[in-house]
mmCIF file of C-alpha atoms in Angstrom:
data_model
loop_
_atom_site.group_PDB
_atom_site.id
_atom_site.type_symbol
_atom_site.label_atom_id
_atom_site.label_comp_id
_atom_site.label_asym_id
_atom_site.label_seq_id
_atom_site.Cartn_x
_atom_site.Cartn_y
_atom_site.Cartn_z
ATOM 1 C CA MET N 1 21.455 -18.503 -30.417
ATOM 2 C CA MET N 2 19.039 -16.717 -28.078
ATOM 3 C CA PHE N 3 15.677 -15.036 -28.467
ATOM 4 C CA CYS N 4 14.435 -11.834 -26.889
ATOM 5 C CA MET N 5 11.903 -12.489 -24.131
ATOM 6 C CA LYS N 6 10.028 -9.264 -25.070
ATOM 7 C CA CYS N 7 9.868 -9.070 -28.858
ATOM 8 C CA GLY N 8 10.859 -12.632 -29.757
ATOM 9 C CA ASN N 9 13.561 -11.654 -32.273
ATOM 10 C CA GLN N 10 16.706 -13.731 -32.528
ATOM 11 C CA ILE N 11 19.744 -12.111 -30.913
ATOM 12 C CA PRO N 12 23.412 -13.131 -30.902
ATOM 13 C CA ASP N 13 24.824 -15.104 -28.000
ATOM 14 C CA GLY N 14 26.399 -12.948 -25.300
ATOM 15 C CA SER N 15 24.205 -9.915 -26.031
ATOM 16 C CA VAL N 16 23.288 -7.745 -23.043
ATOM 17 C CA THR N 17 20.339 -6.009 -24.710
ATOM 18 C CA CYS N 18 18.090 -6.817 -27.655
ATOM 19 C CA PRO N 19 19.329 -4.925 -30.768
ATOM 20 C CA VAL N 20 15.717 -4.562 -31.974
ATOM 21 C CA CYS N 21 13.719 -3.411 -28.936
ATOM 22 C CA GLY N 22 16.524 -2.674 -26.463
ATOM 23 C CA ALA N 23 15.112 -4.912 -23.742
ATOM 24 C CA PRO N 24 17.707 -6.414 -21.371
ATOM 25 C CA VAL N 25 18.562 -10.039 -22.031
ATOM 26 C CA GLU N 26 17.979 -12.459 -19.133
ATOM 27 C CA ASN N 27 20.506 -15.245 -18.826
ATOM 28 C CA VAL N 28 18.663 -18.501 -18.133
ATOM 29 C CA ALA N 29 20.751 -21.293 -16.632
ATOM 30 C CA PRO N 30 20.517 -24.585 -18.511
ATOM 31 C CA GLN N 31 18.250 -27.172 -16.878
ATOM 32 C CA ALA N 32 19.759 -30.483 -15.903
ATOM 33 C CA PRO N 33 18.047 -33.495 -17.461
ATOM 34 C CA VAL N 34 15.509 -35.147 -15.194
ATOM 35 C CA ALA N 35 16.484 -38.651 -14.192
ATOM 36 C CA PRO N 36 13.919 -41.313 -15.032
ATOM 37 C CA ALA N 37 11.758 -42.417 -12.129
ATOM 38 C CA ALA N 38 12.778 -45.609 -10.421
ATOM 39 C CA PRO N 39 10.530 -48.587 -11.082
ATOM 40 C CA TYR N 40 7.869 -49.298 -8.438
ATOM 41 C CA ALA N 41 9.237 -51.443 -5.683
ATOM 42 C CA PRO N 42 6.845 -53.720 -3.793
ATOM 43 C CA GLY N 43 6.346 -52.861 -0.139
ATOM 44 C CA GLN N 44 8.201 -54.830 2.476
ATOM 45 C CA VAL N 45 6.243 -57.747 3.867
ATOM 46 C CA VAL N 46 5.785 -57.290 7.596
ATOM 47 C CA PRO N 47 5.848 -60.591 9.474
ATOM 48 C CA SER N 48 2.844 -61.447 11.631
ATOM 49 C CA THR N 49 3.160 -60.468 15.276
ATOM 50 C CA THR N 50 0.750 -63.155 16.458
ATOM 51 C CA THR N 51 2.547 -65.732 18.587
ATOM 52 C CA TYR N 52 1.456 -69.075 19.976
ATOM 53 C CA ASP N 53 4.025 -70.227 22.513
ATOM 54 C CA ILE N 54 1.984 -72.892 24.270
ATOM 55 C CA GLY N 55 5.128 -74.676 25.460
ATOM 56 C CA GLY N 56 6.645 -71.540 26.933
ATOM 57 C CA PHE N 57 3.386 -70.625 28.606
ATOM 58 C CA LEU N 58 2.924 -74.032 30.242
ATOM 59 C CA LYS N 59 6.519 -73.967 31.479
ATOM 60 C CA ASP N 60 6.060 -70.527 33.020
ATOM 61 C CA PHE N 61 2.610 -71.430 34.316
ATOM 62 C CA ALA N 62 4.048 -74.345 36.286
ATOM 63 C CA LYS N 63 6.395 -71.920 38.057
ATOM 64 C CA THR N 64 4.376 -68.717 38.441
ATOM 65 C CA PRO N 65 0.762 -69.041 37.222
ATOM 66 C CA ILE N 66 -0.287 -65.428 37.741
ATOM 67 C CA GLU N 67 2.799 -63.962 36.093
ATOM 68 C CA ALA N 68 2.493 -66.410 33.198
ATOM 69 C CA CYS N 69 -1.042 -65.193 32.480
ATOM 70 C CA THR N 70 -0.505 -61.483 32.985
ATOM 71 C CA SER N 71 2.757 -61.361 31.033
ATOM 72 C CA ARG N 72 0.966 -62.674 27.943
ATOM 73 C CA ASP N 73 -1.963 -60.283 27.979
ATOM 74 C CA GLN N 74 -1.129 -58.595 24.673
ATOM 75 C CA SER N 75 -3.068 -58.867 21.449
ATOM 76 C CA LYS N 76 -0.381 -61.036 19.863
ATOM 77 C CA HIS N 77 -1.198 -63.828 22.323
ATOM 78 C CA PHE N 78 -4.947 -63.908 21.665
ATOM 79 C CA LEU N 79 -4.772 -67.317 19.938
ATOM 80 C CA LEU N 80 -2.977 -68.732 22.955
ATOM 81 C CA GLY N 81 -5.664 -67.290 25.197
ATOM 82 C CA LEU N 82 -8.410 -68.996 23.207
ATOM 83 C CA THR N 83 -6.792 -72.404 23.702
ATOM 84 C CA PHE N 84 -8.097 -73.010 27.196
ATOM 85 C CA PRO N 85 -11.760 -72.111 26.657
ATOM 86 C CA ALA N 86 -11.635 -74.391 23.623
ATOM 87 C CA LEU N 87 -9.975 -77.132 25.691
ATOM 88 C CA TYR N 88 -12.628 -76.750 28.376
ATOM 89 C CA CYS N 89 -15.440 -77.151 25.834
ATOM 90 C CA VAL N 90 -13.780 -80.165 24.206
ATOM 91 C CA LEU N 91 -13.207 -81.873 27.565
ATOM 92 C CA ASN N 92 -16.835 -81.363 28.550
ATOM 93 C CA PHE N 93 -17.968 -82.768 25.223
ATOM 94 C CA ILE N 94 -15.738 -85.849 25.668
ATOM 95 C CA PHE N 95 -17.026 -86.395 29.191
ATOM 96 C CA ASP N 96 -20.584 -86.116 27.910
ATOM 97 C CA LEU N 97 -19.735 -88.841 25.412
ATOM 98 C CA LEU N 98 -18.327 -91.068 28.146
ATOM 99 C CA ALA N 99 -21.365 -90.437 30.347
ATOM 100 C CA ASP N 100 -23.832 -91.115 27.491
ATOM 101 C CA TYR N 101 -25.221 -87.598 27.805
ATOM 102 C CA VAL N 102 -24.934 -87.138 24.051
ATOM 103 C CA THR N 103 -27.604 -89.772 23.543
ATOM 104 C CA THR N 104 -30.170 -87.362 24.961
ATOM 105 C CA LYS N 105 -31.916 -84.698 22.949
ATOM 106 C CA SER N 106 -30.233 -81.933 24.971
ATOM 107 C CA ALA N 107 -26.679 -82.978 24.082
ATOM 108 C CA LEU N 108 -26.148 -80.501 21.274
ATOM 109 C CA PHE N 109 -27.679 -77.708 23.328
ATOM 110 C CA ASN N 110 -25.326 -78.534 26.228
ATOM 111 C CA PHE N 111 -22.324 -78.215 23.943
ATOM 112 C CA PHE N 112 -23.420 -74.846 22.576
ATOM 113 C CA GLU N 113 -24.277 -73.814 26.130
ATOM 114 C CA GLU N 114 -20.568 -74.033 26.959
ATOM 115 C CA LEU N 115 -19.608 -71.986 23.912
ATOM 116 C CA VAL N 116 -22.164 -69.287 24.673
ATOM 117 C CA GLY N 117 -21.085 -69.269 28.317
ATOM 118 C CA PHE N 118 -17.477 -68.499 27.445
ATOM 119 C CA ALA N 119 -18.476 -65.954 24.850
ATOM 120 C CA ALA N 120 -20.494 -64.295 27.598
ATOM 121 C CA PHE N 121 -17.457 -64.345 29.893
ATOM 122 C CA PHE N 122 -15.310 -62.451 27.398
ATOM 123 C CA GLY N 123 -18.143 -60.064 26.627
ATOM 124 C CA ILE N 124 -18.848 -59.389 30.297
ATOM 125 C CA ILE N 125 -15.217 -58.540 30.984
ATOM 126 C CA PHE N 126 -15.023 -56.348 27.898
ATOM 127 C CA LEU N 127 -18.132 -54.389 28.906
ATOM 128 C CA LEU N 128 -17.732 -54.097 32.670
ATOM 129 C CA TYR N 129 -14.349 -52.358 32.753
ATOM 130 C CA LYS N 130 -16.084 -49.014 32.146
ATOM 131 C CA VAL N 131 -18.447 -49.563 35.055
ATOM 132 C CA PHE N 132 -15.558 -50.073 37.464
ATOM 133 C CA GLY N 133 -13.235 -47.489 35.915
ATOM 134 C CA VAL N 134 -10.331 -49.846 35.301
ATOM 135 C CA LYS N 135 -7.872 -49.793 32.428
ATOM 136 C CA GLN N 136 -9.415 -50.026 28.973
ATOM 137 C CA VAL N 137 -8.493 -53.111 26.975
ATOM 138 C CA ASP N 138 -9.022 -53.973 23.341
ATOM 139 C CA PHE N 139 -10.839 -57.047 22.104
ATOM 140 C CA LEU N 140 -7.831 -59.206 21.228
ATOM 141 C CA SER N 141 -5.958 -58.552 24.448
ATOM 142 C CA THR N 142 -9.198 -59.290 26.308
ATOM 143 C CA CYS N 143 -9.387 -62.656 24.562
ATOM 144 C CA SER N 144 -5.754 -63.229 25.457
ATOM 145 C CA TRP N 145 -5.620 -62.610 29.189
ATOM 146 C CA ALA N 146 -9.161 -63.757 29.986
ATOM 147 C CA GLY N 147 -8.550 -67.050 28.205
ATOM 148 C CA LEU N 148 -5.185 -67.510 29.878
ATOM 149 C CA ALA N 149 -6.763 -66.808 33.247
ATOM 150 C CA LEU N 150 -9.075 -69.745 32.561
ATOM 151 C CA ALA N 151 -6.141 -72.132 32.090
ATOM 152 C CA PRO N 152 -6.627 -73.844 35.470
ATOM 153 C CA TYR N 153 -10.362 -74.183 34.835
ATOM 154 C CA SER N 154 -9.842 -76.679 32.027
ATOM 155 C CA VAL N 155 -7.430 -78.634 34.235
ATOM 156 C CA MET N 156 -9.991 -78.543 37.041
ATOM 157 C CA ILE N 157 -12.614 -80.145 34.818
ATOM 158 C CA LEU N 158 -10.291 -83.072 34.093
ATOM 159 C CA PHE N 159 -9.411 -83.688 37.734
ATOM 160 C CA THR N 160 -13.025 -83.237 38.810
ATOM 161 C CA TRP N 161 -14.170 -85.909 36.387
ATOM 162 C CA ILE N 162 -11.416 -88.314 37.461
ATOM 163 C CA ASN N 163 -12.242 -87.734 41.115
ATOM 164 C CA SER N 164 -15.966 -88.198 40.533
ATOM 165 C CA LYS N 165 -15.240 -91.616 39.059
ATOM 166 C CA ILE N 166 -13.092 -92.531 42.065
ATOM 167 C CA VAL N 167 -15.666 -91.238 44.544
ATOM 168 C CA SER N 168 -18.474 -93.008 42.700
ATOM 169 C CA GLY N 169 -16.542 -96.262 42.694
ATOM 170 C CA LEU N 170 -15.806 -96.090 46.420
ATOM 171 C CA ASP N 171 -19.280 -94.773 47.261
ATOM 172 C CA TYR N 172 -17.557 -92.191 49.469
ATOM 173 C CA LYS N 173 -19.554 -88.985 49.322
ATOM 174 C CA ILE N 174 -18.904 -87.120 52.557
ATOM 175 C CA PHE N 175 -18.133 -84.004 50.535
ATOM 176 C CA SER N 176 -18.041 -83.016 46.904
ATOM 177 C CA ILE N 177 -14.513 -82.421 45.704
ATOM 178 C CA SER N 178 -16.009 -80.783 42.622
ATOM 179 C CA SER N 179 -17.385 -77.946 44.716
ATOM 180 C CA VAL N 180 -14.052 -77.512 46.473
ATOM 181 C CA LEU N 181 -12.150 -77.383 43.201
ATOM 182 C CA THR N 182 -14.664 -74.977 41.705
ATOM 183 C CA ALA N 183 -14.378 -72.622 44.668
ATOM 184 C CA ALA N 184 -10.572 -72.787 44.558
ATOM 185 C CA THR N 185 -10.576 -72.047 40.847
ATOM 186 C CA MET N 186 -12.902 -69.079 41.263
ATOM 187 C CA VAL N 187 -10.526 -67.655 43.868
ATOM 188 C CA PHE N 188 -7.581 -68.222 41.544
ATOM 189 C CA LEU N 189 -9.332 -66.489 38.666
ATOM 190 C CA SER N 190 -10.165 -63.561 40.939
ATOM 191 C CA VAL N 191 -6.512 -63.245 41.901
ATOM 192 C CA VAL N 192 -5.398 -63.427 38.280
ATOM 193 C CA LEU N 193 -7.832 -60.747 37.149
ATOM 194 C CA TYR N 194 -7.035 -58.578 40.156
ATOM 195 C CA ASP N 195 -3.316 -58.950 39.512
ATOM 196 C CA TYR N 196 -3.821 -57.989 35.876
ATOM 197 C CA PHE N 197 -5.589 -54.750 36.658
ATOM 198 C CA PHE N 198 -3.553 -53.683 39.652
ATOM 199 C CA THR N 199 -0.029 -55.084 39.713
ATOM 200 C CA ASN N 200 0.965 -55.323 36.067
ATOM 201 C CA LYS N 201 -1.101 -52.557 34.518
ATOM 202 C CA THR N 202 -1.576 -48.832 34.905
ATOM 203 C CA GLU N 203 -4.881 -48.681 36.697
ATOM 204 C CA LYS N 204 -7.290 -45.753 36.525
ATOM 205 C CA GLY N 205 -9.434 -46.853 39.456
ATOM 206 C CA SER N 206 -8.664 -47.923 42.994
ATOM 207 C CA LYS N 207 -7.489 -51.317 44.217
ATOM 208 C CA MET N 208 -10.973 -52.150 45.452
ATOM 209 C CA LYS N 209 -12.524 -51.230 42.091
ATOM 210 C CA ALA N 210 -10.204 -53.650 40.342
ATOM 211 C CA LEU N 211 -11.013 -56.401 42.810
ATOM 212 C CA TYR N 212 -14.767 -55.746 42.554
ATOM 213 C CA PHE N 213 -14.448 -55.855 38.782
ATOM 214 C CA ALA N 214 -12.742 -59.252 38.861
ATOM 215 C CA VAL N 215 -15.229 -60.809 41.271
ATOM 216 C CA THR N 216 -18.252 -59.310 39.495
ATOM 217 C CA SER N 217 -17.070 -60.539 36.095
ATOM 218 C CA ILE N 218 -16.814 -64.093 37.382
ATOM 219 C CA ALA N 219 -20.122 -63.879 39.269
ATOM 220 C CA VAL N 220 -22.004 -62.592 36.210
ATOM 221 C CA TRP N 221 -20.402 -65.268 34.062
ATOM 222 C CA LYS N 222 -21.476 -68.038 36.447
ATOM 223 C CA PHE N 223 -24.977 -66.553 36.532
ATOM 224 C CA VAL N 224 -25.159 -66.669 32.724
ATOM 225 C CA VAL N 225 -24.043 -70.306 32.720
ATOM 226 C CA LEU N 226 -26.647 -71.210 35.365
ATOM 227 C CA LEU N 227 -29.317 -69.348 33.409
ATOM 228 C CA LEU N 228 -28.445 -71.290 30.268
ATOM 229 C CA SER N 229 -28.653 -74.547 32.233
ATOM 230 C CA TRP N 230 -32.072 -73.551 33.551
ATOM 231 C CA ILE N 231 -33.274 -72.795 30.018
ATOM 232 C CA ASP N 232 -31.878 -76.146 28.913
ATOM 233 C CA ASN N 233 -33.832 -77.999 31.598
ATOM 234 C CA LYS N 234 -37.046 -76.133 30.797
ATOM 235 C CA ILE N 235 -36.802 -76.906 27.096
ATOM 236 C CA PHE N 236 -35.629 -80.515 27.120
ATOM 237 C CA PHE N 237 -36.801 -81.977 30.423
#
């Protein structure tokens, strides 16, 4: 049975007009039943994109150091990049133990001096890119490539300490191999940073801007480390 949409009276099925008020009858198509909603499905778990391929990095670093650093400059390699600053700090702390430096009252300050120095290095690089107009980087990728660029620095510390023991034992001090290794490492870091901003990346500035940026970052970092050492000497000695 149907009902008139105008007067509401019941009318026979198949009627064209309402027998009471004469209004035309509108044929309404039957509605299909609505299917019940599917139960809530949990979202797909996305695997972490952070990688830590220390073995692969060391293998590539032995062949092509610059390419090994600059090819792992993405945010997913930031943990790998933090390895070498951490290794550098640990090595210095161990050498301080062997040299009895930790028996002095400045030992703890010296250890934190290294940590603050490397934090300053990352911060300097992160802040100076605007001054020199080079490609913008985010914080994690900065941690990644800057730390990887410091890979030879931690190795340098080990060889410098070994050589100092040899030189001290032979009493052969015509020149300081530590200074030579430090200078060579600074040049290497400059090349790595320059290569990052010019060869492997889309650069907004000129070649010279990128090179100035690399050299200035290292120079400011070394200045901060020297300043911390000066403060250390003033406080404890």
